[in-house]
Amino acid sequence: MFRRLGDLADPFLPDPPHNPPTRVWPFLKLQLRPLRHIITASLLFSAASAAVEVWLIFYTGQLVDTLAATTPARLWAEHGLELVLVAALFLILRPLLWTGRESLDDIAFRPNAATGTRWRLHRHVLGQSVGWFRKDLAGRIASRVTELTTAATGAAYTVLHTLSFVGMYIVGSFWLMSAQDIRLAIPLALWIGLYFAVMAYVVPRYRRASQRHQSTQSALTGLLVDTYANIDTIKMSATGTDDPESRRRFADNHTAHLRLQRVEVTINASMMALGTILTVGLVGYSIALWQTGAAPLGLVAASLALSLRVNGIAEWLLDAVTALFGCLGAMREHLPTIAQPLEITDAPTATDLTITGGAIRLHDVSHHYGKETGGLDRVCLNIPAGQKIGLVGRSGAGKSTLVNLILRFFDAESGTITIDDQNIRAVTQDSLRHHIALVSQDASLLHRSVAANITGGVDNIDRTRITEAARKAAADGFIPTLRDATGRTGYDAHVGERGVTLSGGQRQRIALARAFLTEAPILVLDEATSALDSESEAAIQETLSEIMADKTVIAIAHRLSTIAHLDRIVVLDEGRIVEDGSHDQLLTTGGIYADLWKHQSGGFLSST
Ligand code: ADP
């Protein structure tokens, strides 16, 4: 039965909307829409549970009156059936309602809400441009996605599971109390009024303190991610492991936490005082009524039971309210970043890219990353189908920018880029990137198996094709010797985050194997062999020429010997194309390329 409850909703449906709302309540509404049937059922169970709870309190009073008015000998004969029915209610109906509510909220609602929200956020974040990811730390984005999910689910759960039940309980008590004796509703109404007045006073303070705590928490996470990711720099820094900046961020977080706890204790103390007032007021008042003969003894008992119960519930309510505002604070902290609209989207009319030869054309393309300078400046470049060009230029000349624009990692600020006469903005991003194989300098791998890194995550690729690709990339020598921490070996071994367990050269060889395996008609090599030693490079060059044979190729390399033999060399300087021709032509004309070549062949690459 419990398993079926979990299946009441499919967290992977519906597909994510492109831009989730950045405001808290609309965001929650959207996330909860697929669970509305579960929410309705849970609210019905809550109402029934609350009604039974309240009624039982009043039955306590009635029972006292019944016992006072009868003798032990007559009790069973006169009230037997009533007692059996109440016992059945207590033993069967109450636990059933309670379990129903718990299982709806904790099995059908909570895991589905969490997975659904996290999945949709993950899909949304994945849709962000590469430029968007470069503005923040990957670890912080990851922690924002998980914390936002926890906060959103926590807020929804608190409202559904606790606040709705407590609300119904209080309204029910008030109603039954007034039905018994309208005068007894006065202390209760007074208590409710004071309770909400205290809430109105403390909640905004709690909210501010919680938001401040959340933002110092985020800053701290950012610091930890940055520190651990750059551990070499930290270890070698002048301050070593006792870095004053870290200490400052920890201290900020500590101060914000202390402030939050002070507000929390103030709230708890006020609620305790209010609870005491309620108990003394309600019980004292009902005793006074009993003294004047205006109320039966049972009413005193019911008042006592109710005030003690309401005290417990008020504490519960308080925890729920503080948890809710903690969650809302966390949501307000993370939503503006995570729910940012997608910068690069597929046009509504986007079609799949159709490749006829792989011709790439840049027409008057400029991109300065939103600044005045840097990037590319009015570049026109026509790469016919099947041509292989080498892209050369000093660091910062704009080589990676050019490649990033073709891949649509960024949208060019002006100008157009076409592939086989189709504007890359008019085709789907998936189809565009599907037709381009990229091997880049850092060749970071995913923490998955070697085989999955070679296939790019596509299932059902024959193992012999994978080993063949590895052989071509000269990776078949080291892959069989790999073994990860859990004992998986060879192609099944996991490579560690970003492939940290492998050397730069090994990572590049795996990335090259992936490029060999794909059938993409356009190949981009961004310093693809920079981490290889001369021996591995020589081993790969031959097969590299083989896979380049029928493809359009853009190769960026600092080591000019690796691109000198290509059809054409394009030299970039300060974002503009300054030289364009074959290796021999550029050497004859003289210029940046000829200078670089002279420098390199006279230096460490004399063999070329
Ligand atoms: P190259 O690949 O030739 O070394 P890039 O294309 O990486 O050069 O960089 C060209 C220019 O664009 C540089 O001035 C660099 O500062 C700037 N640039 C590159 N990436 C970004 C970015 N994500 N945001 C802002 N400016 C950038």
XYZ file of C-alpha atoms and ligand atoms in Angstrom:
635
model
C 0.000 0.000 0.000
C 2.783 2.409 0.961
C 4.485 1.715 -2.380
C 1.294 2.663 -4.246
C 1.125 5.913 -2.300
C 4.578 6.841 -3.564
C 3.394 6.222 -7.124
C 0.481 8.659 -6.822
C 2.550 11.274 -8.637
C 5.328 11.159 -11.211
C 8.016 13.654 -10.171
C 9.498 13.678 -13.670
C 6.326 15.146 -15.168
C 5.390 17.567 -16.536
C 8.339 18.910 -18.467
C 9.881 21.958 -16.870
C 8.536 25.340 -17.859
C 11.327 27.415 -19.339
C 11.453 30.080 -16.696
C 10.285 29.280 -13.154
C 8.842 32.298 -11.262
C 11.361 34.231 -9.181
C 8.783 35.039 -6.489
C 8.244 32.611 -3.651
C 4.500 31.912 -3.747
C 4.097 31.676 -7.533
C 7.127 29.384 -7.537
C 5.597 27.130 -4.874
C 2.254 27.116 -6.666
C 3.890 25.955 -9.864
C 5.891 23.234 -8.136
C 2.861 21.934 -6.269
C 0.452 21.919 -9.180
C 1.231 18.301 -10.168
C 0.531 17.238 -6.550
C -2.805 18.998 -6.110
C -4.818 15.754 -5.764
C -2.549 14.544 -2.986
C -2.802 17.938 -1.274
C -6.615 17.871 -1.390
C -6.733 14.353 0.045
C -4.293 15.311 2.785
C -6.344 18.386 3.737
C -9.476 16.237 4.040
C -7.640 13.832 6.321
C -6.337 16.771 8.361
C -9.835 18.173 8.800
C -11.191 14.787 9.926
C -8.247 14.233 12.283
C -8.582 17.693 13.820
C -12.329 17.192 14.302
C -11.762 13.896 16.130
C -9.040 15.436 18.322
C -11.207 18.383 19.368
C -14.228 16.213 19.953
C -12.216 13.881 22.215
C -11.187 16.817 24.422
C -14.824 17.751 24.892
C -15.784 14.198 25.478
C -13.348 14.265 28.434
C -15.600 16.894 30.021
C -18.715 14.930 29.206
C -17.225 11.786 30.699
C -16.477 13.576 33.973
C -20.094 14.771 34.126
C -21.360 11.296 33.313
C -19.215 9.733 36.053
C -20.346 12.366 38.538
C -24.009 11.714 37.737
C -23.986 7.937 37.922
C -22.943 5.144 40.257
C -20.291 2.544 39.401
C -22.969 -0.169 39.341
C -25.162 1.618 36.784
C -22.383 2.921 34.559
C -22.095 -0.068 32.242
C -25.818 -0.594 31.861
C -26.548 3.048 31.098
C -23.463 4.090 29.150
C -21.927 0.825 27.909
C -22.629 1.321 24.208
C -21.441 4.923 24.281
C -18.178 3.911 25.959
C -17.589 1.101 23.427
C -18.185 3.491 20.509
C -15.808 6.085 21.920
C -13.207 3.375 22.551
C -13.595 2.232 18.933
C -13.193 5.814 17.740
C -10.075 6.160 19.825
C -8.616 2.773 18.963
C -9.494 2.490 15.288
C -10.705 5.664 13.576
C -8.182 8.040 15.164
C -5.070 5.944 14.318
C -6.442 5.306 10.822
C -6.958 8.990 10.105
C -3.603 9.816 11.622
C -1.750 7.172 9.591
C -3.585 8.196 6.426
C -2.504 11.795 6.871
C 1.064 10.881 7.762
C 1.444 8.566 4.792
C -0.094 11.021 2.341
C 2.175 13.812 3.551
C 5.348 11.827 4.141
C 5.183 9.260 1.338
C 2.942 10.602 -1.424
C 3.759 14.298 -1.008
C 7.217 14.968 0.373
C 9.518 12.748 -1.766
C 7.559 13.532 -4.928
C 7.623 17.274 -4.233
C 11.372 17.148 -3.500
C 12.375 15.075 -6.525
C 10.012 16.954 -8.850
C 11.243 20.378 -7.745
C 14.897 19.359 -7.823
C 14.520 17.737 -11.257
C 12.777 20.765 -12.760
C 15.340 23.143 -11.241
C 18.190 20.976 -12.489
C 16.726 20.933 -15.995
C 16.234 24.693 -15.894
C 19.788 25.324 -14.668
C 21.176 22.968 -17.336
C 19.405 25.114 -19.913
C 21.416 28.163 -18.835
C 24.191 29.318 -21.124
C 27.817 28.494 -20.451
C 28.309 32.220 -19.786
C 25.752 32.040 -16.962
C 27.739 29.241 -15.290
C 30.948 31.236 -15.588
C 29.454 33.972 -13.386
C 29.206 31.748 -10.314
C 30.994 28.837 -8.702
C 29.769 25.431 -9.829
C 29.686 24.143 -6.237
C 27.599 27.084 -5.104
C 25.123 26.629 -7.936
C 24.819 22.962 -6.954
C 24.244 23.829 -3.322
C 21.683 26.468 -4.273
C 19.726 23.899 -6.286
C 19.622 21.448 -3.394
C 18.986 24.081 -0.719
C 16.237 25.706 -2.747
C 14.581 22.324 -3.149
C 14.860 21.574 0.565
C 13.464 25.000 1.430
C 10.573 24.855 -1.055
C 9.604 21.336 -0.013
C 10.015 22.251 3.659
C 7.786 25.324 3.306
C 5.071 23.406 1.466
C 5.235 20.500 3.899
C 4.984 22.803 6.912
C 1.894 24.529 5.544
C 0.276 21.271 4.490
C 1.208 19.058 7.408
C 1.314 21.365 10.384
C -0.264 24.739 9.764
C -3.399 23.363 8.147
C -3.929 20.858 10.957
C -3.221 23.358 13.713
C -5.443 25.964 12.066
C -8.330 23.538 11.879
C -7.707 22.432 15.458
C -7.815 25.962 16.804
C -10.903 26.914 14.814
C -12.602 23.665 15.915
C -11.772 24.256 19.591
C -13.021 27.790 19.418
C -16.254 26.729 17.832
C -16.906 23.871 20.277
C -15.950 26.021 23.262
C -18.374 28.716 22.202
C -21.075 26.119 21.643
C -20.591 24.898 25.234
C -20.438 28.268 26.862
C -19.881 31.464 24.936
C -18.099 33.025 27.941
C -15.358 30.403 27.726
C -14.579 31.495 24.212
C -13.363 34.834 25.600
C -10.025 33.632 27.105
C -9.432 31.564 23.979
C -10.164 34.508 21.675
C -7.909 36.693 23.804
C -5.141 34.139 23.536
C -5.552 33.839 19.761
C -5.428 37.642 19.425
C -2.290 37.917 21.563
C -0.708 34.994 19.778
C -1.096 36.644 16.402
C 0.016 40.019 17.781
C 3.234 38.437 19.037
C 3.632 36.695 15.690
C 3.138 39.957 13.798
C 5.868 41.498 15.931
C 8.433 38.726 15.829
C 7.931 37.179 12.403
C 9.342 40.093 10.360
C 12.328 40.164 12.705
C 12.745 36.448 12.379
C 12.448 36.727 8.623
C 15.165 39.362 8.412
C 17.452 37.449 10.746
C 16.843 34.256 8.799
C 17.528 35.903 5.467
C 20.744 37.399 6.786
C 21.746 33.987 8.105
C 20.982 32.405 4.744
C 23.041 34.893 2.815
C 26.065 34.471 5.119
C 25.554 30.735 4.744
C 25.700 31.082 0.935
C 28.795 33.240 1.161
C 30.367 30.599 3.373
C 29.484 27.783 0.968
C 30.990 29.837 -1.865
C 34.161 30.281 0.156
C 34.414 26.564 0.960
C 33.832 25.544 -2.667
C 36.393 28.066 -3.885
C 38.923 27.031 -1.225
C 38.649 23.294 -1.768
C 38.658 23.674 -5.555
C 41.865 25.700 -5.365
C 43.525 23.819 -2.551
C 46.980 24.039 -4.175
C 46.808 27.851 -4.209
C 45.569 27.945 -0.605
C 48.343 25.649 0.634
C 50.961 27.771 -1.104
C 49.473 31.129 -0.045
C 51.209 33.365 2.487
C 48.540 32.746 5.139
C 48.369 28.998 4.546
C 45.383 27.297 6.129
C 44.681 30.151 8.579
C 43.285 32.488 5.976
C 41.816 35.744 7.419
C 39.139 35.898 4.707
C 37.831 32.461 5.719
C 37.802 33.499 9.356
C 35.806 36.640 8.463
C 33.162 34.699 6.565
C 32.855 32.135 9.364
C 32.534 34.994 11.869
C 29.820 36.713 9.782
C 27.893 33.481 9.622
C 28.328 32.966 13.366
C 27.068 36.476 14.175
C 24.043 36.029 11.912
C 23.309 32.649 13.496
C 23.506 34.096 17.006
C 21.087 36.846 16.032
C 18.672 34.323 14.597
C 18.835 32.209 17.745
C 18.224 35.272 19.947
C 15.046 36.046 18.010
C 14.032 32.399 18.248
C 14.473 32.276 22.029
C 12.504 35.552 22.362
C 9.674 34.005 20.383
C 9.738 30.819 22.449
C 9.703 32.755 25.714
C 6.744 34.904 24.592
C 4.826 31.850 23.523
C 5.506 30.131 26.829
C 4.153 33.202 28.657
C 1.065 33.252 26.446
C 0.462 29.556 27.060
C 0.593 30.091 30.797
C -1.896 32.951 30.529
C -4.237 30.740 28.538
C -4.113 27.849 31.006
C -4.553 30.019 34.073
C -7.231 32.160 32.405
C -9.296 29.352 30.956
C -9.139 26.992 33.938
C -9.503 29.817 36.470
C -12.488 31.191 34.616
C -14.225 27.826 34.341
C -13.622 27.123 38.064
C -15.170 30.507 38.847
C -18.182 29.613 36.712
C -18.461 26.219 38.437
C -18.384 27.945 41.845
C -21.366 30.058 40.927
C -23.120 26.978 39.591
C -23.014 28.312 36.041
C -20.927 25.465 34.719
C -20.751 21.710 35.345
C -17.639 20.019 36.660
C -17.026 18.506 33.189
C -16.457 21.955 31.737
C -13.575 22.514 34.155
C -12.056 19.186 33.103
C -12.524 19.997 29.390
C -11.007 23.463 29.842
C -8.002 21.980 31.585
C -7.522 19.322 28.886
C -8.014 21.875 26.124
C -5.643 24.468 27.523
C -2.903 21.891 28.036
C -3.433 20.543 24.535
C -3.540 24.013 22.970
C -0.276 24.808 24.766
C 1.358 21.804 23.149
C -0.122 22.699 19.805
C 0.980 26.325 20.106
C 4.540 25.158 20.600
C 4.181 22.972 17.535
C 2.716 25.903 15.609
C 5.616 28.054 16.646
C 8.169 25.533 15.449
C 6.253 25.299 12.193
C 6.078 29.071 11.745
C 9.786 29.542 12.442
C 10.615 26.627 10.110
C 8.343 28.138 7.463
C 10.034 31.514 7.668
C 13.441 29.862 7.650
C 12.418 28.084 4.431
C 10.949 31.232 2.899
C 14.176 33.107 3.768
C 16.233 30.411 2.047
C 13.949 30.517 -0.980
C 14.275 34.298 -1.244
C 18.046 33.913 -1.068
C 18.341 31.273 -3.790
C 15.421 31.928 -6.150
C 16.751 35.114 -7.763
C 19.871 33.236 -8.891
C 18.462 29.850 -9.777
C 15.208 30.979 -11.398
C 16.865 33.522 -13.658
C 15.345 33.432 -17.123
C 17.321 31.429 -19.654
C 19.719 33.653 -21.562
C 19.931 31.396 -24.576
C 16.809 29.611 -25.711
C 15.676 27.739 -28.766
C 13.511 29.901 -31.008
C 9.865 28.748 -30.925
C 10.190 27.888 -34.605
C 13.605 26.223 -34.206
C 14.217 23.201 -36.392
C 17.012 20.645 -36.296
C 20.229 21.610 -38.041
C 20.571 19.828 -41.376
C 24.154 19.241 -42.401
C 24.999 19.104 -46.064
C 28.740 19.625 -45.824
C 29.568 21.547 -42.657
C 30.333 25.019 -44.087
C 30.672 27.655 -41.357
C 30.260 31.344 -42.041
C 30.674 34.258 -39.614
C 29.304 37.526 -40.899
C 30.365 40.716 -39.131
C 30.351 39.031 -35.717
C 31.129 41.067 -32.603
C 30.981 39.931 -29.009
C 32.496 41.818 -26.098
C 30.880 39.988 -23.158
C 28.779 43.045 -22.424
C 31.877 45.223 -22.123
C 33.438 47.801 -24.434
C 36.417 45.736 -25.491
C 37.686 42.155 -25.472
C 36.134 39.175 -27.214
C 35.608 39.497 -30.971
C 35.279 42.603 -33.088
C 33.525 42.570 -36.487
C 34.838 39.218 -37.620
C 33.980 37.845 -41.057
C 35.116 34.314 -41.730
C 34.045 31.841 -44.361
C 35.033 28.213 -43.799
C 33.955 26.054 -46.758
C 32.693 22.531 -46.086
C 35.519 20.168 -45.266
C 38.151 22.853 -44.839
C 40.590 22.519 -41.949
C 41.725 25.747 -40.391
C 44.177 26.511 -37.638
C 43.273 29.414 -35.376
C 46.276 31.248 -34.052
C 46.774 34.284 -31.849
C 48.202 35.464 -28.584
C 46.413 34.676 -25.367
C 43.279 36.833 -25.134
C 43.106 37.341 -28.925
C 39.576 35.894 -29.081
C 40.131 32.299 -30.267
C 37.993 30.618 -27.603
C 35.357 33.319 -27.983
C 35.044 32.484 -31.679
C 34.597 28.788 -30.917
C 32.179 29.487 -28.047
C 30.009 31.587 -30.343
C 29.863 28.853 -32.987
C 28.821 26.384 -30.269
C 26.272 28.933 -29.043
C 27.717 28.831 -25.532
C 27.135 32.566 -25.847
C 24.946 34.437 -28.316
C 26.949 36.878 -30.404
C 26.099 40.487 -29.548
C 25.916 41.311 -33.240
C 26.398 39.650 -36.610
C 25.293 36.214 -37.749
C 26.796 32.770 -37.764
C 25.524 30.140 -40.178
C 26.266 26.487 -40.664
C 25.342 25.211 -44.124
C 23.392 28.449 -44.599
C 21.246 27.946 -41.498
C 21.496 30.626 -38.850
C 22.595 28.867 -35.652
C 20.007 30.888 -33.725
C 17.247 29.352 -35.824
C 18.137 25.734 -35.068
C 17.819 23.793 -31.829
C 20.848 23.962 -29.552
C 20.861 20.189 -29.086
C 21.024 19.539 -32.833
C 23.710 22.218 -33.278
C 25.987 20.712 -30.617
C 25.193 17.199 -31.743
C 26.868 18.002 -35.046
C 30.002 19.461 -33.498
C 32.631 17.414 -31.650
C 34.706 19.436 -29.208
C 37.984 18.439 -27.616
C 39.182 21.180 -25.341
C 42.273 22.043 -23.451
C 41.192 21.076 -19.941
C 39.304 18.013 -21.245
C 37.430 17.742 -17.971
C 35.604 14.454 -17.687
C 32.462 13.542 -15.803
C 32.745 11.401 -12.684
C 31.385 8.387 -14.533
C 32.991 5.333 -16.061
C 35.667 5.664 -18.739
C 33.272 4.019 -21.217
C 30.506 6.537 -20.408
C 32.969 9.374 -20.896
C 33.911 8.035 -24.302
C 30.310 7.530 -25.419
C 29.209 10.875 -24.006
C 26.566 9.080 -21.898
C 24.769 7.438 -24.829
C 23.667 3.941 -23.809
C 23.837 0.865 -26.011
C 27.040 1.644 -27.827
C 28.888 -1.513 -28.662
C 31.979 -2.071 -26.493
C 34.118 -2.901 -29.546
C 33.392 0.555 -31.018
C 34.464 2.115 -27.724
C 37.733 0.168 -27.567
C 38.409 0.967 -31.220
C 37.969 4.702 -30.527
C 40.269 4.387 -27.506
C 42.856 2.622 -29.641
C 42.783 5.414 -32.216
C 43.257 7.984 -29.466
C 46.202 5.977 -28.090
C 44.259 5.506 -24.868
C 44.075 1.717 -25.052
C 47.418 1.406 -23.298
C 46.478 2.974 -19.965
C 42.712 2.330 -19.767
C 43.026 -1.417 -18.908
C 45.341 -0.523 -16.012
C 42.825 1.830 -14.367
C 41.203 0.870 -11.083
C 38.954 3.120 -8.979
C 38.450 3.250 -5.215
C 35.552 0.775 -5.321
C 37.488 -1.795 -7.347
C 35.977 -1.152 -10.812
C 38.601 -1.581 -13.484
C 39.387 -0.628 -17.086
C 36.522 0.853 -19.072
C 34.204 0.518 -16.032
C 36.484 2.460 -13.681
C 35.106 5.855 -12.601
C 37.445 8.742 -13.227
C 36.856 11.048 -10.227
C 35.259 14.477 -10.442
C 36.378 16.268 -13.610
C 38.667 13.295 -14.174
C 41.042 14.250 -11.364
C 42.396 10.737 -10.971
C 43.875 10.875 -14.468
C 46.760 12.910 -15.828
C 46.069 15.791 -18.226
C 47.353 13.711 -21.142
C 45.151 10.738 -20.209
C 42.102 12.984 -19.982
C 42.810 14.446 -23.388
C 43.174 10.990 -24.883
C 39.767 9.975 -23.494
C 38.273 13.203 -24.868
C 39.849 12.458 -28.242
C 38.430 8.945 -28.149
C 34.997 10.531 -27.680
C 35.615 12.721 -30.724
C 36.675 9.670 -32.735
C 33.459 7.901 -31.790
C 31.053 10.678 -32.725
C 30.030 11.067 -36.290
C 29.907 14.859 -35.981
C 30.801 16.534 -39.294
C 32.440 19.507 -37.563
C 35.396 19.055 -35.263
C 36.706 21.721 -32.895
C 40.085 21.088 -31.319
C 40.837 23.714 -28.670
C 44.409 22.949 -27.623
C 43.295 19.338 -27.900
C 46.742 17.836 -27.714
C 48.466 20.399 -25.502
C 48.758 18.043 -22.526
C 50.201 15.160 -24.526
C 53.876 14.374 -24.571
C 55.519 14.315 -28.005
C 55.378 10.543 -28.148
C 51.610 10.273 -27.544
C 51.030 13.187 -29.841
C 52.951 11.526 -32.643
C 50.885 8.369 -32.042
C 47.651 10.329 -32.286
C 48.502 12.697 -35.143
C 48.122 10.021 -37.759
C 44.659 8.943 -36.630
C 43.731 12.548 -35.995
C 44.373 13.259 -39.684
C 42.277 10.208 -40.463
C 39.212 11.447 -38.573
C 39.669 14.968 -39.850
C 39.556 13.666 -43.432
C 35.922 14.347 -44.258
C 35.161 16.954 -41.598
C 35.253 20.713 -41.251
C 37.890 21.401 -38.608
C 38.789 24.378 -36.466
C 41.938 23.738 -34.469
C 43.367 26.128 -31.899
C 46.947 25.459 -30.881
C 49.817 27.301 -29.347
C 52.217 24.677 -30.634
C 52.143 25.776 -34.259
C 53.711 22.548 -35.497
C 50.406 20.787 -34.790
C 48.449 23.018 -37.164
C 51.006 24.139 -39.740
C 49.941 21.400 -42.166
C 46.238 22.422 -42.162
C 44.557 23.938 -45.249
C 44.508 27.427 -43.869
C 45.745 29.464 -40.934
C 43.671 32.329 -39.520
C 45.441 34.709 -37.161
C 43.456 36.698 -34.610
C 44.709 39.733 -32.763
C 42.666 41.842 -30.352
C 39.487 40.239 -31.585
C 40.083 40.815 -35.289
C 41.340 38.617 -38.100
C 44.700 40.052 -39.064
C 46.177 37.313 -41.249
C 44.568 34.586 -43.323
C 46.297 32.125 -45.656
C 48.276 28.922 -45.864
C 51.309 28.309 -43.672
C 53.677 29.030 -46.536
C 51.842 32.197 -47.603
C 51.881 33.591 -44.068
C 55.574 32.828 -43.670
C 56.320 34.624 -46.907
C 54.262 37.729 -46.109
C 55.728 38.005 -42.640
C 53.655 39.151 -39.669
C 52.406 37.787 -36.363
C 52.305 34.181 -37.577
C 55.778 34.351 -39.131
C 57.102 35.877 -35.887
C 55.489 33.206 -33.748
C 56.771 30.506 -36.045
C 60.291 31.875 -35.976
C 60.161 32.096 -32.235
C 58.893 28.551 -31.820
C 61.074 26.855 -34.410
C 64.055 28.700 -33.025
C 63.012 27.623 -29.552
C 61.454 24.580 -28.024
C 60.000 23.167 -31.240
C 63.109 23.132 -33.346
C 62.212 19.739 -34.805
C 59.538 21.389 -36.918
P 41.922 33.330 -26.376
O 41.134 32.085 -26.470
O 42.455 33.790 -27.674
O 42.982 33.281 -25.319
P 39.484 34.458 -25.347
O 38.522 34.306 -26.451
O 39.418 33.503 -24.223
O 40.951 34.506 -25.937
O 39.354 35.913 -24.742
C 39.281 37.081 -25.537
C 38.920 38.250 -24.650
O 37.611 38.115 -24.141
C 39.846 38.449 -23.480
O 40.113 39.827 -23.375
C 39.041 37.993 -22.284
O 39.321 38.791 -21.183
C 37.606 38.208 -22.738
N 36.744 37.148 -22.191
C 36.836 35.840 -22.454
N 35.852 35.140 -21.789
C 35.148 36.064 -21.096
C 34.006 36.006 -20.214
N 33.389 34.850 -19.918
N 33.558 37.160 -19.693
C 34.161 38.328 -19.978
N 35.219 38.465 -20.803
C 35.733 37.353 -21.355
